[in-house]
Coordinates of C-alpha atoms and ligand atoms in Angstrom, one line a residue:
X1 CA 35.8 -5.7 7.4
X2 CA 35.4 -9.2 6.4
X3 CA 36.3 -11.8 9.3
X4 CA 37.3 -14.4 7.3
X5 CA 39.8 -13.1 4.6
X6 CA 39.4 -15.9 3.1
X7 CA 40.4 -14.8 -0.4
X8 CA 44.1 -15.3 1.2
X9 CA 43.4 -18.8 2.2
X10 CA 40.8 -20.0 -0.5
X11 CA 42.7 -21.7 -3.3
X12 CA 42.9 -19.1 -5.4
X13 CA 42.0 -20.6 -8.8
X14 CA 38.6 -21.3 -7.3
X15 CA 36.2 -18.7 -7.7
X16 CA 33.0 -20.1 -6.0
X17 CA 29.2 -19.4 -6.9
X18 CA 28.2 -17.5 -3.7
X19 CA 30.3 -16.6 -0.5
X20 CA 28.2 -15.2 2.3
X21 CA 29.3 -11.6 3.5
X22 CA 29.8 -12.0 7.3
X23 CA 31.5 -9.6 9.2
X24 CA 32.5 -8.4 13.4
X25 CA 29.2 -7.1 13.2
X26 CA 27.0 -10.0 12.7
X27 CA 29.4 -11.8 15.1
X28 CA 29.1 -9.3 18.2
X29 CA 25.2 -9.0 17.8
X30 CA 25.3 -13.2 17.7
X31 CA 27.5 -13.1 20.7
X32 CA 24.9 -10.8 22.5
X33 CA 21.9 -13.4 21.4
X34 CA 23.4 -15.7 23.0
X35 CA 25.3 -13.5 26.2
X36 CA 21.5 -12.5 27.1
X37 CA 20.7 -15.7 27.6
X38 CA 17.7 -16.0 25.6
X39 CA 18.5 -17.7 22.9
X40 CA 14.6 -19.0 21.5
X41 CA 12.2 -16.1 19.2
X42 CA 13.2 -12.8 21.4
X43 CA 13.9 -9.6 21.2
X44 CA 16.1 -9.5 18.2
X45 CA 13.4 -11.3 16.1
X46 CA 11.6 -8.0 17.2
X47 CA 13.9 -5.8 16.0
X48 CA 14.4 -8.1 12.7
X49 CA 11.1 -7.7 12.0
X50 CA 10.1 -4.2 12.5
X51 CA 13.2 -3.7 10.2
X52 CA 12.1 -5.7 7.7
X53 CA 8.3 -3.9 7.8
X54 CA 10.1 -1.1 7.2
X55 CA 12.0 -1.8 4.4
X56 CA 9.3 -3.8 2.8
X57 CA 6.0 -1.2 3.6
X58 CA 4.1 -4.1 4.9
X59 CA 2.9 -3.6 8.1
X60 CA 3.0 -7.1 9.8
X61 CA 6.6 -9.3 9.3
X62 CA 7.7 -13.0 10.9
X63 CA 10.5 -14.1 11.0
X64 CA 10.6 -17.9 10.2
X65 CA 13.0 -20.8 10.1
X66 CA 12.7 -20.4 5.9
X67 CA 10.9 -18.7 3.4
X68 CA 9.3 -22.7 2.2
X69 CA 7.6 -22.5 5.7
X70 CA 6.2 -18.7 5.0
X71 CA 5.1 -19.9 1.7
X72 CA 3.4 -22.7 3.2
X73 CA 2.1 -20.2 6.5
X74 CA 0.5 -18.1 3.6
X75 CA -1.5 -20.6 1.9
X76 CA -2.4 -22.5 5.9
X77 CA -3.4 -19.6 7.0
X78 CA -5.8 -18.7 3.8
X79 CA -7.2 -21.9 3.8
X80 CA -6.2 -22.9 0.6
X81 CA -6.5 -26.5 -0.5
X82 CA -8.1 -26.4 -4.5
X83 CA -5.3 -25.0 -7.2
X84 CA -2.4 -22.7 -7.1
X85 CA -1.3 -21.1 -9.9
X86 CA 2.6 -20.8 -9.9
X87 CA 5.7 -21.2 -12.6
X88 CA 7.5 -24.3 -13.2
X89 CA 10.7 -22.1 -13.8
X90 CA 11.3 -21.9 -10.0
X91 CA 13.0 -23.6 -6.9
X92 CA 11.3 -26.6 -6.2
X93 CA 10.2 -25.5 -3.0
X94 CA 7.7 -22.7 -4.4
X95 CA 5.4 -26.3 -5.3
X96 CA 6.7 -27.7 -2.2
X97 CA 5.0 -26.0 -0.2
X98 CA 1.6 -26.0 -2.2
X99 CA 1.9 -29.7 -2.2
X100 CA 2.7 -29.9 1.6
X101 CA -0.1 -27.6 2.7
X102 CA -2.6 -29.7 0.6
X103 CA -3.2 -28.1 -2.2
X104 CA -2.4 -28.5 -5.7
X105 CA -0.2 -26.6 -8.1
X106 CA -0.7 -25.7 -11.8
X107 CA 2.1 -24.7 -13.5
X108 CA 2.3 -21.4 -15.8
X109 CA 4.6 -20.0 -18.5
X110 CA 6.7 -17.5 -17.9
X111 CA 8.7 -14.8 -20.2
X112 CA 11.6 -15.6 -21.4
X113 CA 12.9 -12.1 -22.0
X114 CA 12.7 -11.5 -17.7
X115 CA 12.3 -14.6 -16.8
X116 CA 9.1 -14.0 -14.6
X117 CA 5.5 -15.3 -15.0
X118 CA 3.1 -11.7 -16.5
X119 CA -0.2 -11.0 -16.3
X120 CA -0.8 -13.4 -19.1
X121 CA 1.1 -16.4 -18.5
X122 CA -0.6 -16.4 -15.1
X123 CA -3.8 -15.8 -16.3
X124 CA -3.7 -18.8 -19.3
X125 CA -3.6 -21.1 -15.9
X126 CA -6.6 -19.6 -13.9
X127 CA -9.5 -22.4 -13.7
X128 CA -12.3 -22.8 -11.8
X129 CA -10.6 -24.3 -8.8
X130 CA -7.7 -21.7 -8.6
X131 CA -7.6 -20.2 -5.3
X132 CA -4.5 -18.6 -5.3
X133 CA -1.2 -17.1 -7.0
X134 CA 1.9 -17.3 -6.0
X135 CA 4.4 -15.2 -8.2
X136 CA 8.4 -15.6 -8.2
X137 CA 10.8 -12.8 -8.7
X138 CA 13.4 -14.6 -10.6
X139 CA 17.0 -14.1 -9.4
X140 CA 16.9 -10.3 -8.2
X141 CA 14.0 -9.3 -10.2
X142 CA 10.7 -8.2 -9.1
X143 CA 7.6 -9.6 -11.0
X144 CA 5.7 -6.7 -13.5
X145 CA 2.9 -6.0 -10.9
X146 CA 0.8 -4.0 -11.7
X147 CA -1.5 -6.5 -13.7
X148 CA -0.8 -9.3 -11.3
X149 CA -2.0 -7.5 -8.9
X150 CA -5.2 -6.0 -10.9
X151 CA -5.8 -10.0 -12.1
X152 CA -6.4 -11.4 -8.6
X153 CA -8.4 -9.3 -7.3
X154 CA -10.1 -9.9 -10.5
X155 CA -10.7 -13.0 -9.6
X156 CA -10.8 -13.0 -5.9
X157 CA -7.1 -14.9 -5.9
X158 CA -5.1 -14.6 -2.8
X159 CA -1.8 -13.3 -4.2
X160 CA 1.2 -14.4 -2.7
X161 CA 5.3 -13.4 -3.7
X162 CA 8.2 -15.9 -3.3
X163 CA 10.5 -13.0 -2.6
X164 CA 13.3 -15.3 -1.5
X165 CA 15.8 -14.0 -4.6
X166 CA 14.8 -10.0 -4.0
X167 CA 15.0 -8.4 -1.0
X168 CA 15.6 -5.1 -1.8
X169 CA 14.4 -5.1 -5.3
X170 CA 10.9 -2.9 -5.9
X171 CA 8.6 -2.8 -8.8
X172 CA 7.4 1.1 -9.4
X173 CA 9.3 1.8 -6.6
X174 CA 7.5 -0.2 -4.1
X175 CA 8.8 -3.7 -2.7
X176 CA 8.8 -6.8 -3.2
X177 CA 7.0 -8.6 -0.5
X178 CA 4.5 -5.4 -0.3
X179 CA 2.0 -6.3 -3.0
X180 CA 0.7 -9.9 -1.4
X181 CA 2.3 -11.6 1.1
X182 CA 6.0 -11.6 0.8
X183 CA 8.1 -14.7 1.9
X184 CA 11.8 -14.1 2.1
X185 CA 14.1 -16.5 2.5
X186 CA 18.5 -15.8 4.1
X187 CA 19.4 -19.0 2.7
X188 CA 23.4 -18.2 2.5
X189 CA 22.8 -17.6 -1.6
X190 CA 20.0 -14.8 -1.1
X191 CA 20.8 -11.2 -0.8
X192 CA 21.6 -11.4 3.1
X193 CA 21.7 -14.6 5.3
X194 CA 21.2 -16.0 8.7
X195 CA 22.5 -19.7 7.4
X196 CA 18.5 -21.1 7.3
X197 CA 16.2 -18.4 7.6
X198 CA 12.9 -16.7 6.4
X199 CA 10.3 -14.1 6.4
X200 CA 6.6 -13.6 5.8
X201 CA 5.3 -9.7 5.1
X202 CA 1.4 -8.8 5.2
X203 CA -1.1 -5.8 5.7
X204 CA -3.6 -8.0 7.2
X205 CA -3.6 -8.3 10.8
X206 CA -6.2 -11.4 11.1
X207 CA -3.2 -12.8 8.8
X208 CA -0.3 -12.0 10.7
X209 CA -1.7 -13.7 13.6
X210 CA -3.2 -16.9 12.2
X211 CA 0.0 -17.1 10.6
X212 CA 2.1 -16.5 13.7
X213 CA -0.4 -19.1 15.6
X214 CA 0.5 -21.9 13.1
X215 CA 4.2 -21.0 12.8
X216 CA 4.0 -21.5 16.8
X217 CA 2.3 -24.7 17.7
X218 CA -0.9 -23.0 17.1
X219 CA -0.7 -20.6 19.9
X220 CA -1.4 -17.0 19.2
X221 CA 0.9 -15.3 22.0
X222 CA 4.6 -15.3 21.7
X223 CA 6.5 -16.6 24.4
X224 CA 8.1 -12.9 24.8
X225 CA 4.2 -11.1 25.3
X226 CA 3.4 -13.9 27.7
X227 CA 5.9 -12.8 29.8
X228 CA 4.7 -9.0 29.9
X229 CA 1.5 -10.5 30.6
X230 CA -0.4 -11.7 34.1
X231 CA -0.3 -15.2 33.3
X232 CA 2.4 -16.2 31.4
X233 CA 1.3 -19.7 31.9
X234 CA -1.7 -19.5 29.9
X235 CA -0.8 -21.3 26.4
X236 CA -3.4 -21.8 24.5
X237 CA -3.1 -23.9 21.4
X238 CA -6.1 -23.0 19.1
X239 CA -5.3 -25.7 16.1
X240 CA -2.6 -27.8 15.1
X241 CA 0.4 -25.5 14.3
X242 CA 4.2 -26.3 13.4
X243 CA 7.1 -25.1 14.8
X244 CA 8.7 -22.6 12.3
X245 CA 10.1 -20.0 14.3
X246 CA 13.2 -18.1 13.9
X247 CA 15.8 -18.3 16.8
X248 CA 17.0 -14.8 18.4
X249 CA 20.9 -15.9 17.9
X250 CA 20.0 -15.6 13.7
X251 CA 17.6 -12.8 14.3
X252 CA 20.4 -11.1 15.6
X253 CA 22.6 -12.0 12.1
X254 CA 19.6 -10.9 10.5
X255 CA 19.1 -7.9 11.9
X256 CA 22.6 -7.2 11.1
X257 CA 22.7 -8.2 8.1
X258 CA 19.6 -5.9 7.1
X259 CA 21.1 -2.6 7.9
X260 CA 24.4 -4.1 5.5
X261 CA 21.8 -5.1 2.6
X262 CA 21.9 -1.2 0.7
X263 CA 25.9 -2.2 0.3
X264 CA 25.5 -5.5 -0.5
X265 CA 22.8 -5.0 -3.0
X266 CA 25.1 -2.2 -4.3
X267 CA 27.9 -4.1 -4.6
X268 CA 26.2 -6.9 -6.6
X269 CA 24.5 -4.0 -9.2
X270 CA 27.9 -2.7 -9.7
X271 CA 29.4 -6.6 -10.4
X272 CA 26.2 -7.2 -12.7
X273 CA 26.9 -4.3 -14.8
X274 CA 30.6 -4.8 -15.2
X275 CA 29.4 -8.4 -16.4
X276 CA 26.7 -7.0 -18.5
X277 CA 29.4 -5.1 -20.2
X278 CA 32.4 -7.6 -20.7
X279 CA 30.1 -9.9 -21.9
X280 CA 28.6 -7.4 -24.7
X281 CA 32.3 -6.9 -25.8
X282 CA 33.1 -10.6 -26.5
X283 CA 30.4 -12.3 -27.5
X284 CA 27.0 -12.0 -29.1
X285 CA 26.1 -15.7 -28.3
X286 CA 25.2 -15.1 -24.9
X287 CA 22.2 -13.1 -23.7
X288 CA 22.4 -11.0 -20.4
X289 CA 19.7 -10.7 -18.0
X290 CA 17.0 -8.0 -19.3
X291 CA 15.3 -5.5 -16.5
X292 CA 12.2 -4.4 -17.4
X293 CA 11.3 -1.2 -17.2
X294 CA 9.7 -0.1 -13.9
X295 CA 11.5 -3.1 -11.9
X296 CA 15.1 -2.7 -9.5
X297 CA 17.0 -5.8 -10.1
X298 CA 19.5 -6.6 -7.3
X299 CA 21.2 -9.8 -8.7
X300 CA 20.5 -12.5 -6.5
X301 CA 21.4 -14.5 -9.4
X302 CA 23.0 -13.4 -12.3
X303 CA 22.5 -15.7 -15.4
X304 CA 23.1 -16.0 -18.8
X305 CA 21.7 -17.6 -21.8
X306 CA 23.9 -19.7 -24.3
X307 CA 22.8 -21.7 -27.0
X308 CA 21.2 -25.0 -25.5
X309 CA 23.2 -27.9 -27.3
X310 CA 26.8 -26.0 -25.8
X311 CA 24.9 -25.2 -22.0
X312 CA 26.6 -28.6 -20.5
X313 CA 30.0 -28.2 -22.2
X314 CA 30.4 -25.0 -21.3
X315 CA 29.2 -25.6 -17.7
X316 CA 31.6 -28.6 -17.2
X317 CA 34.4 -27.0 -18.8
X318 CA 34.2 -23.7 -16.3
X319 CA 33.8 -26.3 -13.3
X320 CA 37.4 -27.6 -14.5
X321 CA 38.7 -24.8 -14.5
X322 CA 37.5 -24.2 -10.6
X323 CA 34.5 -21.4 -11.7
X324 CA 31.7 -22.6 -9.4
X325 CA 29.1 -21.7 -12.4
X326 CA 25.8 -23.5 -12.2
X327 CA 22.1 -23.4 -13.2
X328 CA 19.1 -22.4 -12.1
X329 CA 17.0 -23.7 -12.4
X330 CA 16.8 -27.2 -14.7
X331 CA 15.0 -29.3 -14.1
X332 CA 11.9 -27.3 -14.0
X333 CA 10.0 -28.1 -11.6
X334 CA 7.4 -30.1 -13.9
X335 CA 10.5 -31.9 -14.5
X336 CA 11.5 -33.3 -11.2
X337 CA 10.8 -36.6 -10.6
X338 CA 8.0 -36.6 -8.2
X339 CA 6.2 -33.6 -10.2
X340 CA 6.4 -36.1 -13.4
X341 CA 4.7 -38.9 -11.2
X342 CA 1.9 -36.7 -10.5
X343 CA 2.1 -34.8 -14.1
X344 CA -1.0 -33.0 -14.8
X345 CA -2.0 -33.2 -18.5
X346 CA -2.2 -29.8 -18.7
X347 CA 0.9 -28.6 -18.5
X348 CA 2.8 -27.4 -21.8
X349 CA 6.1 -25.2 -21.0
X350 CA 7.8 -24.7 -23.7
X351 CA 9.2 -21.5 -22.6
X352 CA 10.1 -22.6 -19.5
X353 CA 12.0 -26.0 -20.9
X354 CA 13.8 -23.8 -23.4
X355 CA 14.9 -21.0 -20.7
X356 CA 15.9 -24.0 -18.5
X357 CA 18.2 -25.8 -21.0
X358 CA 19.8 -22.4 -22.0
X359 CA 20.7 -20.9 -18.7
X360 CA 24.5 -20.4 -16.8
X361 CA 24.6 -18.5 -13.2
X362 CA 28.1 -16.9 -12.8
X363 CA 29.3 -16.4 -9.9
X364 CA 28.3 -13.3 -8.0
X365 CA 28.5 -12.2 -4.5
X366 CA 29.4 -8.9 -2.3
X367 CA 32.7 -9.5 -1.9
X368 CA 33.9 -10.9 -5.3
X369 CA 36.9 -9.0 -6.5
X370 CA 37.6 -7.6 -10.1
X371 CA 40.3 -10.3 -10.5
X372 CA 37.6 -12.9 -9.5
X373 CA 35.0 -11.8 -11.9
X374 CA 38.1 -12.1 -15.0
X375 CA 38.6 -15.4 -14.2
X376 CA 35.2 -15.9 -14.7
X377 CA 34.8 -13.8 -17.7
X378 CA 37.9 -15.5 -19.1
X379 CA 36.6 -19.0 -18.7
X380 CA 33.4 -18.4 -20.0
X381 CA 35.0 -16.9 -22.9
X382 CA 37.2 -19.8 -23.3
X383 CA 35.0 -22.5 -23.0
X384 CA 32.1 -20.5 -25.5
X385 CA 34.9 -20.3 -28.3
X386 CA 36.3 -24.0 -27.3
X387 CA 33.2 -26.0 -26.5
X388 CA 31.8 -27.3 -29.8
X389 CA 28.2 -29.2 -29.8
Ligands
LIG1 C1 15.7 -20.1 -1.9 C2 14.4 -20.2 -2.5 C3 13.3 -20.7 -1.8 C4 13.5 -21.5 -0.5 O1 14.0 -20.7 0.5 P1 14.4 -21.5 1.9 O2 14.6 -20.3 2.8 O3 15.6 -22.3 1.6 O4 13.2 -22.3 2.3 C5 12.1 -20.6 -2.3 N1 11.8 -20.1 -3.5 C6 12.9 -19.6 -4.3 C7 12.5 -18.9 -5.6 C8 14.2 -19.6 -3.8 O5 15.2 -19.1 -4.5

């Protein structure tokens, strides 16, 4: 049961974008976080992340204060400072954390039809100084692997998934998250949330712990195995780490929230499809989201494409009418202002610019009701046959 029934007390023209699903659950394993006294990385981050190891298949996970920091653990603890291949068509954080972990990004293409970067968009943006890859699943939907995977070792690229929009989502019927390093994030928009929140997946145990060393002040040992051990005193920093941990009060959500995801993830396949549907029915203007074959898509995101010169009319006219529609993502990143101040000749994204000009989320969210999604439907409707360039 939902705690807040806030469907009563929300305004009910208003149909926001996202609305985290938080029940008793999460609530009484919070209240035991913090009961037990312990409220710093503990126990429950253990529990998180075995979970999450064994959902994903990757046999090492962290639990971090956000999925930018496990991007930026994966590329600290490789070593990577020369060029990172990645797509423009992405939060800005994905270049973020290149940027912040001193390396350089060089943007790719992606493909319009799934919105992800292929084998060949990423390999047009391979130079000499490209040390690593790090793919996007776009809004639910994993990348199409099998030749990303097959390219970088190629190459001898470190690969490296921002899986922040698909947990849950597998490609030939293995996860996201399983195929490089994953890095999750439970911002309250992703598939389950601990308010700020992330995860980094490997198979590599020198990995796990270099990451875990700079995600803890660059000490090795967790404050937990200290404990267990003879000298718990002993903290031995072996190079200059951050402080990105998780605290066990969110693990706790998190762990919660994991066992919930099947539902969730149901629930928003279901609300895709009905969308997918309705929107068949009423207008050939607009293009739904495409899955390609092989790939689960669980909807992080759903968005549509409209014809570019009507995107902002549309847009504005649903936020009117209280639809918390949006976009993502425009600008691409190539576009943001400090990514034009450092603009790298290179970089021609025509795709990309198109896609990003074109694109509408809808709302979507576990517990949006069929009376919620019409007033969506109805407003996009509206404003498609109202809104004139
Ligand atoms: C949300 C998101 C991130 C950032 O996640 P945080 O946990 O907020 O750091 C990174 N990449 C993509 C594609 C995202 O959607």
């Amino acid at each position: 049961m939902a705690v807040n029934s806030s469907r009563d007390t929300v305004d009910v023209q208003h149909v926001p974008l996202c609305r985290p699903s938080i029940t008793e659950t999460e609530i009484a394993a919070a209240t035991e976080a913090m009961r037990s006294g312990w409220l710093a990385h503990g126990a429950f981050n253990q529990r998180f992340e075995e979970a999450f190891s064994q959902l994903t298949g990757a046999p090492h996970a962290i639990s971090l204060n956000s999925c930018t920091s496990a991007l930026e653990l994966a590329l600290k603890a490789h070593g990577i400072g020369g060029e990172v291949v990645t797509p423009s068509f992405t939060w800005v954080a994905t270049a973020n954390a290149i940027v912040t972990s001193g390396a350089t990004p060089h943007f790719c293409e992606i493909d319009p039809a799934t919105r992800n970067v292929t084998a060949e968009t990423v390999a047009a943006a391979i130079t000499p100084r490209t040390e690593a890859v790090i793919v996007v699943h776009y809004g639910g939907q994993p990348c199409q692997m099998d030749g990303i995977v097959e390219l970088c070792s190629r190459h001898g690229l470190l690969l490296i998934e921002d899986s922040a929009e698909t947990l849950g989502a597998t490609w030939q019927e293995r996860s996201v998250g399983s195929f490089g390093i994953g890095c999750f994030s439970f911002f309250p928009t992703k598939n389950i949330t601990t308010g700020e929140g992330g995860m980094f997946t490997c198979f590599d145990a020198g990995t796990e712990q270099r990451a875990r060393a700079i995600a803890s002040h660059g000490i090795a040992s967790t404050t937990l195995a200290r404990e267990r051990a003879e000298r718990p005193w002993l903290r031995a920093a072996e190079r200059a780490g951050h402080n990105y941990r998780l605290s066990n009060v969110l693990a706790a959500i998190g762990f919660e929230q994991l066992k919930r995801l099947p539902e969730m993830n149901r629930r928003r396949c279901e609300l895709a499809e009905r969308y997918d549907q309705r929107i068949a029915e009423f207008d050939a203007m607009v293009e739904t989201p495409a899955v390609a074959p092989g790939a689960t898509h669980v909807y992080q995101t759903y968005s549509v494409r409209i014809p570019a010169n009507r995107r902002d009319g549309v847009l504005a006219r649903m936020r009117r009418e209280g639809i918390g529609a949006s976009v993502h993502f425009d600008p691409p990143v190539h576009k943001q202002p400090y990514y034009l101040s450092r603009r790298d000749p290179r970089t021609d994204l025509q795709a990309t610019e198109s896609l990003c000009s074109s694109l509408i989320s809808l709302p979507l969210f576990p517990e949006m009701t069929l009376q919620e999604q019409d007033r969506v439907l109805d407003s996009l409707h509206g404003a498609l046959t109202r809104v004139v360039t």
